[in-house]
């Protein structure tokens, strides 16, 4: 049950005809996704993968939320900056500034103001 906590649909508030790209960090990359529906990618949270949604970063024990959604259609070299916070189980909330940059090689680099190193996420293009 720990490996399959919640089925999530990402990309809320998108028109039915448009699906948002997904951004995945983990060993299976885009193969981790269960597909796309009218609202974006569908996945089941597990301990090996992090998925970036318009609202933030989703993991099994670690999540980050943005104050405003980011645009999942980044152009090469484009940078978006969001305020927000990350949370772990228990009373651990860490506010921060997050940058997201399209690297031009099929990845997005995400960095947080209190992180030691950036997170590289694979872009999974919506059909």
CSV table of N, CA and C in Angstrom, one decimal:
chain,number,residue,atom,x,y,z
A,1,UNK,N,0.8,-1.2,0.0
A,1,UNK,CA,0.0,0.0,0.0
A,1,UNK,C,0.9,1.2,0.0
A,2,UNK,N,2.0,1.2,0.7
A,2,UNK,CA,2.9,2.3,0.7
A,2,UNK,C,3.4,2.7,-0.7
A,3,UNK,N,3.6,1.7,-1.6
A,3,UNK,CA,4.1,1.9,-2.9
A,3,UNK,C,3.0,2.4,-3.9
A,4,UNK,N,1.7,2.3,-3.4
A,4,UNK,CA,0.7,2.8,-4.3
A,4,UNK,C,-0.4,3.5,-3.4
A,5,UNK,N,0.0,4.7,-3.0
A,5,UNK,CA,-0.9,5.4,-2.1
A,5,UNK,C,-2.1,6.1,-2.8
A,6,UNK,N,-1.8,6.9,-3.8
A,6,UNK,CA,-2.8,7.7,-4.3
A,6,UNK,C,-2.7,7.7,-5.9
A,7,UNK,N,-3.8,7.6,-6.6
A,7,UNK,CA,-3.8,7.8,-8.0
A,7,UNK,C,-4.1,9.3,-8.2
A,8,UNK,N,-3.2,10.0,-8.9
A,8,UNK,CA,-3.3,11.4,-9.1
A,8,UNK,C,-3.5,11.8,-10.6
A,9,UNK,N,-4.4,12.7,-10.9
A,9,UNK,CA,-4.5,13.3,-12.2
A,9,UNK,C,-3.8,14.7,-12.1
A,10,UNK,N,-2.9,15.0,-13.0
A,10,UNK,CA,-2.2,16.3,-13.0
A,10,UNK,C,-2.7,17.2,-14.1
A,11,UNK,N,-2.5,18.4,-13.9
A,11,UNK,CA,-2.9,19.4,-14.9
A,11,UNK,C,-4.3,19.9,-14.8
A,12,UNK,N,-4.8,20.1,-13.5
A,12,UNK,CA,-6.1,20.5,-13.3
A,12,UNK,C,-6.3,21.9,-14.0
A,13,UNK,N,-7.5,22.1,-14.3
A,13,UNK,CA,-8.0,23.4,-14.9
A,13,UNK,C,-7.5,23.6,-16.3
A,14,UNK,N,-7.1,22.5,-17.0
A,14,UNK,CA,-6.8,22.6,-18.4
A,14,UNK,C,-8.0,22.3,-19.2
A,15,UNK,N,-8.1,22.9,-20.4
A,15,UNK,CA,-9.2,22.5,-21.3
A,15,UNK,C,-9.2,21.0,-21.6
A,16,UNK,N,-10.3,20.5,-21.9
A,16,UNK,CA,-10.4,19.0,-22.1
A,16,UNK,C,-9.6,18.6,-23.3
A,17,UNK,N,-9.4,19.4,-24.3
A,17,UNK,CA,-8.6,19.0,-25.5
A,17,UNK,C,-7.1,19.1,-25.3
A,18,UNK,N,-6.6,19.7,-24.2
A,18,UNK,CA,-5.2,20.0,-24.1
A,18,UNK,C,-4.7,19.2,-22.9
A,19,UNK,N,-3.7,18.3,-23.1
A,19,UNK,CA,-3.1,17.7,-22.0
A,19,UNK,C,-1.7,18.3,-21.7
A,20,UNK,N,-1.3,18.4,-20.5
A,20,UNK,CA,-0.1,19.0,-20.1
A,20,UNK,C,1.0,18.0,-20.1
A,21,UNK,N,2.2,18.4,-20.5
A,21,UNK,CA,3.4,17.5,-20.3
A,21,UNK,C,3.5,17.1,-18.9
A,22,UNK,N,4.2,15.9,-18.7
A,22,UNK,CA,4.6,15.5,-17.4
A,22,UNK,C,6.1,15.6,-17.2
A,23,UNK,N,6.5,15.7,-16.0
A,23,UNK,CA,7.9,15.8,-15.6
A,23,UNK,C,8.2,14.8,-14.5
A,24,UNK,N,9.1,13.9,-14.8
A,24,UNK,CA,9.3,12.7,-13.9
A,24,UNK,C,10.8,12.6,-13.6
A,25,UNK,N,11.1,12.4,-12.3
A,25,UNK,CA,12.4,12.0,-11.8
A,25,UNK,C,12.4,10.7,-11.2
A,26,UNK,N,13.1,9.7,-11.7
A,26,UNK,CA,13.2,8.4,-11.2
A,26,UNK,C,13.7,7.4,-12.2
A,27,UNK,N,13.9,6.1,-11.8
A,27,UNK,CA,14.6,5.2,-12.6
A,27,UNK,C,13.8,4.8,-13.9
A,28,UNK,N,12.4,4.8,-13.8
A,28,UNK,CA,11.6,4.4,-15.0
A,28,UNK,C,11.3,5.5,-15.9
A,29,UNK,N,11.6,6.7,-15.5
A,29,UNK,CA,11.3,7.9,-16.3
A,29,UNK,C,9.9,7.9,-16.7
A,30,UNK,N,9.6,8.2,-18.0
A,30,UNK,CA,8.3,8.3,-18.5
A,30,UNK,C,7.5,7.0,-18.5
A,31,UNK,N,8.2,5.9,-18.4
A,31,UNK,CA,7.5,4.6,-18.2
A,31,UNK,C,6.8,4.4,-16.9
A,32,UNK,N,7.0,5.4,-16.0
A,32,UNK,CA,6.4,5.4,-14.7
A,32,UNK,C,4.9,5.8,-14.8
A,33,UNK,N,4.6,6.6,-15.8
A,33,UNK,CA,3.3,7.1,-16.0
A,33,UNK,C,2.3,6.1,-16.4
A,34,UNK,N,1.1,6.2,-16.0
A,34,UNK,CA,0.0,5.2,-16.4
A,34,UNK,C,-0.7,5.7,-17.6
A,35,UNK,N,-0.3,6.8,-18.2
A,35,UNK,CA,-0.9,7.4,-19.4
A,35,UNK,C,-1.4,8.8,-19.1
A,36,UNK,N,-2.2,9.3,-20.0
A,36,UNK,CA,-2.7,10.6,-19.9
A,36,UNK,C,-4.2,10.6,-20.1
A,37,UNK,N,-4.9,11.5,-19.4
A,37,UNK,CA,-6.3,11.7,-19.7
A,37,UNK,C,-6.6,13.1,-20.1
A,38,UNK,N,-7.8,13.6,-20.1
A,38,UNK,CA,-8.1,14.9,-20.5
A,38,UNK,C,-7.5,16.0,-19.7
A,39,UNK,N,-7.1,15.7,-18.5
A,39,UNK,CA,-6.5,16.7,-17.5
A,39,UNK,C,-5.0,16.6,-17.4
A,40,UNK,N,-4.4,15.6,-18.0
A,40,UNK,CA,-2.9,15.5,-18.0
A,40,UNK,C,-2.5,14.1,-17.6
A,41,UNK,N,-1.3,13.9,-17.1
A,41,UNK,CA,-0.7,12.6,-16.8
A,41,UNK,C,-1.4,12.0,-15.6
A,42,UNK,N,-1.4,10.6,-15.6
A,42,UNK,CA,-2.0,9.9,-14.5
A,42,UNK,C,-0.9,9.0,-13.9
A,43,UNK,N,-0.7,8.9,-12.6
A,43,UNK,CA,0.3,8.1,-12.1
A,43,UNK,C,-0.1,7.7,-10.7
A,44,UNK,N,0.6,6.7,-10.2
A,44,UNK,CA,0.5,6.2,-8.8
A,44,UNK,C,1.8,6.5,-8.1
A,45,UNK,N,1.7,7.2,-7.0
A,45,UNK,CA,2.9,7.6,-6.2
A,45,UNK,C,3.6,6.4,-5.7
A,46,UNK,N,4.9,6.3,-5.9
A,46,UNK,CA,5.7,5.3,-5.2
A,46,UNK,C,7.0,5.9,-4.7
A,47,UNK,N,7.8,5.1,-4.0
A,47,UNK,CA,9.0,5.7,-3.3
A,47,UNK,C,10.2,6.0,-4.2
A,48,UNK,N,10.1,5.6,-5.4
A,48,UNK,CA,11.3,5.8,-6.3
A,48,UNK,C,11.1,7.0,-7.3
A,49,UNK,N,9.9,7.6,-7.4
A,49,UNK,CA,9.7,8.6,-8.4
A,49,UNK,C,9.1,9.9,-7.8
A,50,UNK,N,9.5,11.0,-8.4
A,50,UNK,CA,8.9,12.3,-8.1
A,50,UNK,C,8.3,12.8,-9.4
A,51,UNK,N,7.1,13.4,-9.3
A,51,UNK,CA,6.4,13.9,-10.5
A,51,UNK,C,6.1,15.4,-10.2
A,52,UNK,N,6.4,16.2,-11.2
A,52,UNK,CA,6.2,17.6,-11.1
A,52,UNK,C,4.8,17.9,-11.8
A,53,UNK,N,3.9,18.5,-11.0
A,53,UNK,CA,2.6,18.9,-11.6
A,53,UNK,C,2.6,20.4,-11.7
A,54,UNK,N,1.6,21.0,-12.2
A,54,UNK,CA,1.4,22.5,-12.3
A,54,UNK,C,1.5,23.1,-10.9
A,55,UNK,N,1.0,22.3,-9.9
A,55,UNK,CA,0.9,22.9,-8.5
A,55,UNK,C,2.2,22.6,-7.7
A,56,UNK,N,3.1,21.7,-8.1
A,56,UNK,CA,4.3,21.4,-7.3
A,56,UNK,C,4.8,20.1,-7.6
A,57,UNK,N,5.7,19.6,-6.7
A,57,UNK,CA,6.4,18.3,-6.8
A,57,UNK,C,5.7,17.3,-5.9
A,58,UNK,N,5.4,16.1,-6.4
A,58,UNK,CA,4.7,15.1,-5.7
A,58,UNK,C,5.6,13.9,-5.5
A,59,UNK,N,5.7,13.5,-4.2
A,59,UNK,CA,6.4,12.3,-3.9
A,59,UNK,C,5.7,11.5,-2.8
A,60,UNK,N,6.2,10.4,-2.4
A,60,UNK,CA,5.5,9.6,-1.4
A,60,UNK,C,5.7,10.1,0.0
A,61,UNK,N,6.8,10.7,0.3
A,61,UNK,CA,7.0,11.2,1.7
A,61,UNK,C,7.5,12.7,1.6
A,62,UNK,N,7.5,13.3,0.5
A,62,UNK,CA,8.1,14.6,0.3
A,62,UNK,C,7.3,15.3,-0.8
A,63,UNK,N,6.8,16.5,-0.5
A,63,UNK,CA,6.0,17.2,-1.5
A,63,UNK,C,6.4,18.7,-1.4
A,64,UNK,N,6.3,19.4,-2.6
A,64,UNK,CA,6.5,20.8,-2.6
A,64,UNK,C,5.3,21.4,-3.3
A,65,UNK,N,4.8,22.5,-2.8
A,65,UNK,CA,3.7,23.2,-3.4
A,65,UNK,C,4.1,24.6,-3.8
A,66,UNK,N,3.6,25.0,-5.0
A,66,UNK,CA,3.9,26.4,-5.5
A,66,UNK,C,2.7,27.3,-5.1
A,67,UNK,N,3.0,28.6,-4.9
A,67,UNK,CA,1.9,29.6,-4.6
A,67,UNK,C,1.1,29.8,-5.8
A,68,UNK,N,1.6,29.7,-7.0
A,68,UNK,CA,0.9,29.8,-8.3
A,68,UNK,C,1.3,28.7,-9.2
A,69,UNK,N,0.4,28.2,-10.0
A,69,UNK,CA,0.8,27.1,-10.9
A,69,UNK,C,1.8,27.6,-12.0
A,70,UNK,N,2.7,26.7,-12.4
A,70,UNK,CA,3.6,27.0,-13.5
A,70,UNK,C,3.1,26.5,-14.8
A,71,UNK,N,3.5,27.1,-15.9
A,71,UNK,CA,3.1,26.7,-17.2
A,71,UNK,C,3.9,25.5,-17.7
A,72,UNK,N,3.3,24.3,-17.9
A,72,UNK,CA,4.0,23.1,-18.3
A,72,UNK,C,4.5,23.1,-19.7
A,73,UNK,N,4.3,24.2,-20.5
A,73,UNK,CA,4.8,24.2,-21.8
A,73,UNK,C,6.0,25.1,-21.9
A,74,UNK,N,7.1,24.7,-21.4
A,74,UNK,CA,8.3,25.5,-21.3
A,74,UNK,C,9.1,25.5,-22.7
A,75,UNK,N,9.7,26.6,-23.1
A,75,UNK,CA,10.5,26.6,-24.3
A,75,UNK,C,12.0,26.5,-23.8
A,76,UNK,N,12.8,26.0,-24.7
A,76,UNK,CA,14.2,25.8,-24.4
A,76,UNK,C,14.9,27.0,-23.8
A,77,UNK,N,15.5,26.8,-22.6
A,77,UNK,CA,16.2,27.9,-21.9
A,77,UNK,C,15.2,28.8,-21.1
A,78,UNK,N,13.9,28.6,-21.2
A,78,UNK,CA,13.0,29.4,-20.4
A,78,UNK,C,13.1,29.1,-18.9
A,79,UNK,N,13.0,30.1,-18.1
A,79,UNK,CA,13.1,29.9,-16.7
A,79,UNK,C,11.8,30.5,-16.0
A,80,UNK,N,11.2,29.7,-15.2
A,80,UNK,CA,10.1,30.1,-14.4
A,80,UNK,C,10.4,30.1,-12.9
A,81,UNK,N,10.0,31.1,-12.1
A,81,UNK,CA,10.3,31.1,-10.7
A,81,UNK,C,9.0,31.1,-9.9
A,82,UNK,N,9.0,30.3,-8.9
A,82,UNK,CA,7.8,30.2,-8.1
A,82,UNK,C,8.2,30.2,-6.6
A,83,UNK,N,7.4,30.8,-5.8
A,83,UNK,CA,7.5,30.7,-4.3
A,83,UNK,C,6.7,29.5,-3.9
A,84,UNK,N,7.0,29.0,-2.7
A,84,UNK,CA,6.3,27.9,-2.2
A,84,UNK,C,6.9,27.3,-1.0
A,85,UNK,N,6.6,26.0,-0.7
A,85,UNK,CA,7.2,25.3,0.4
A,85,UNK,C,7.3,23.8,0.1
A,86,UNK,N,8.2,23.1,0.9
A,86,UNK,CA,8.3,21.7,0.8
A,86,UNK,C,7.9,21.1,2.2
A,87,UNK,N,7.3,19.9,2.2
A,87,UNK,CA,6.9,19.3,3.4
A,87,UNK,C,7.2,17.9,3.5
A,88,UNK,N,7.6,17.4,4.7
A,88,UNK,CA,7.9,16.0,4.9
A,88,UNK,C,6.9,15.6,6.0
A,89,UNK,N,6.8,14.2,6.2
A,89,UNK,CA,5.9,13.8,7.3
A,89,UNK,C,6.4,14.4,8.7
A,90,UNK,N,5.4,14.7,9.5
A,90,UNK,CA,5.7,15.4,10.7
A,90,UNK,C,5.6,16.9,10.5
A,91,UNK,N,6.1,17.7,11.5
A,91,UNK,CA,6.0,19.1,11.4
A,91,UNK,C,7.1,19.8,10.6
A,92,UNK,N,7.5,19.2,9.5
A,92,UNK,CA,8.7,19.7,8.8
A,92,UNK,C,8.2,20.5,7.5
A,93,UNK,N,8.1,21.8,7.6
A,93,UNK,CA,7.7,22.6,6.4
A,93,UNK,C,8.9,23.6,6.2
A,94,UNK,N,9.3,23.6,4.9
A,94,UNK,CA,10.5,24.4,4.5
A,94,UNK,C,10.1,25.4,3.4
A,95,UNK,N,9.9,26.7,3.7
A,95,UNK,CA,9.6,27.6,2.6
A,95,UNK,C,10.7,27.8,1.7
A,96,UNK,N,10.4,28.2,0.4
A,96,UNK,CA,11.5,28.4,-0.5
A,96,UNK,C,11.1,29.0,-1.8
A,97,UNK,N,12.1,29.3,-2.6
A,97,UNK,CA,12.0,29.9,-4.0
A,97,UNK,C,12.4,28.8,-4.9
A,98,UNK,N,11.6,28.5,-5.9
A,98,UNK,CA,11.9,27.4,-6.9
A,98,UNK,C,12.1,27.9,-8.3
A,99,UNK,N,13.1,27.4,-9.0
A,99,UNK,CA,13.3,27.8,-10.4
A,99,UNK,C,13.2,26.5,-11.2
A,100,UNK,N,12.5,26.7,-12.3
A,100,UNK,CA,12.4,25.6,-13.3
A,100,UNK,C,12.9,26.1,-14.6
A,101,UNK,N,13.8,25.3,-15.2
A,101,UNK,CA,14.4,25.7,-16.5
A,101,UNK,C,14.4,24.5,-17.5
A,102,UNK,N,13.9,24.7,-18.7
A,102,UNK,CA,13.9,23.8,-19.8
A,102,UNK,C,15.3,23.7,-20.3
A,103,UNK,N,15.9,22.5,-20.3
A,103,UNK,CA,17.4,22.4,-20.6
A,103,UNK,C,17.6,22.2,-22.1
A,104,UNK,N,16.6,21.9,-22.9
A,104,UNK,CA,16.8,21.6,-24.3
A,104,UNK,C,17.2,20.2,-24.7
A,105,UNK,N,17.3,19.4,-23.7
A,105,UNK,CA,17.7,18.0,-24.0
A,105,UNK,C,16.7,17.0,-23.5
A,106,UNK,N,15.4,17.4,-23.4
A,106,UNK,CA,14.4,16.6,-22.9
A,106,UNK,C,14.2,16.5,-21.4
A,107,UNK,N,14.9,17.5,-20.7
A,107,UNK,CA,14.8,17.6,-19.3
A,107,UNK,C,14.5,19.0,-18.8
A,108,UNK,N,14.0,19.0,-17.6
A,108,UNK,CA,13.7,20.3,-16.9
A,108,UNK,C,14.6,20.2,-15.6
A,109,UNK,N,15.3,21.3,-15.3
A,109,UNK,CA,16.0,21.4,-14.1
A,109,UNK,C,15.2,22.2,-13.1
A,110,UNK,N,15.0,21.6,-11.9
A,110,UNK,CA,14.3,22.3,-10.8
A,110,UNK,C,15.2,22.5,-9.7
A,111,UNK,N,15.3,23.7,-9.2
A,111,UNK,CA,16.2,24.0,-8.0
A,111,UNK,C,15.4,24.7,-7.0
A,112,UNK,N,15.7,24.4,-5.7
A,112,UNK,CA,15.0,25.1,-4.6
A,112,UNK,C,16.1,25.9,-3.8
A,113,UNK,N,15.6,27.0,-3.2
A,113,UNK,CA,16.6,27.9,-2.5
A,113,UNK,C,17.3,27.2,-1.4
A,114,UNK,N,16.8,26.1,-0.8
A,114,UNK,CA,17.5,25.4,0.3
A,114,UNK,C,18.0,24.1,-0.1
A,115,UNK,N,18.1,23.8,-1.4
A,115,UNK,CA,18.5,22.5,-1.8
A,115,UNK,C,20.0,22.5,-2.1
A,116,UNK,N,20.7,21.3,-1.9
A,116,UNK,CA,22.1,21.2,-2.1
A,116,UNK,C,22.4,21.1,-3.6
A,117,UNK,N,21.5,20.5,-4.4
A,117,UNK,CA,21.7,20.3,-5.8
A,117,UNK,C,20.4,20.3,-6.5
A,118,UNK,N,20.4,20.6,-7.8
A,118,UNK,CA,19.1,20.7,-8.5
A,118,UNK,C,18.6,19.3,-8.8
A,119,UNK,N,17.3,19.2,-9.1
A,119,UNK,CA,16.6,18.0,-9.5
A,119,UNK,C,16.4,18.0,-11.0
A,120,UNK,N,16.8,16.9,-11.7
A,120,UNK,CA,16.6,16.8,-13.1
A,120,UNK,C,15.4,15.9,-13.4
A,121,UNK,N,14.4,16.5,-14.1
A,121,UNK,CA,13.2,15.8,-14.4
A,121,UNK,C,13.1,15.5,-15.9
A,122,UNK,N,12.7,14.3,-16.3
A,122,UNK,CA,12.5,14.0,-17.7
A,122,UNK,C,11.2,14.5,-18.2
A,123,UNK,N,11.2,15.1,-19.4
A,123,UNK,CA,9.9,15.6,-19.9
A,123,UNK,C,9.2,14.4,-20.7
A,124,UNK,N,8.0,14.2,-20.3
A,124,UNK,CA,7.1,13.2,-20.9
A,124,UNK,C,6.0,13.9,-21.7
A,125,UNK,N,6.1,13.9,-23.0
A,125,UNK,CA,5.3,14.7,-23.8
A,125,UNK,C,3.9,14.1,-23.9
A,126,UNK,N,2.9,14.9,-23.6
A,126,UNK,CA,1.5,14.5,-23.7
A,126,UNK,C,1.1,14.1,-25.2
A,127,UNK,N,0.4,13.1,-25.4
A,127,UNK,CA,0.0,12.7,-26.8
A,127,UNK,C,-0.9,13.8,-27.4
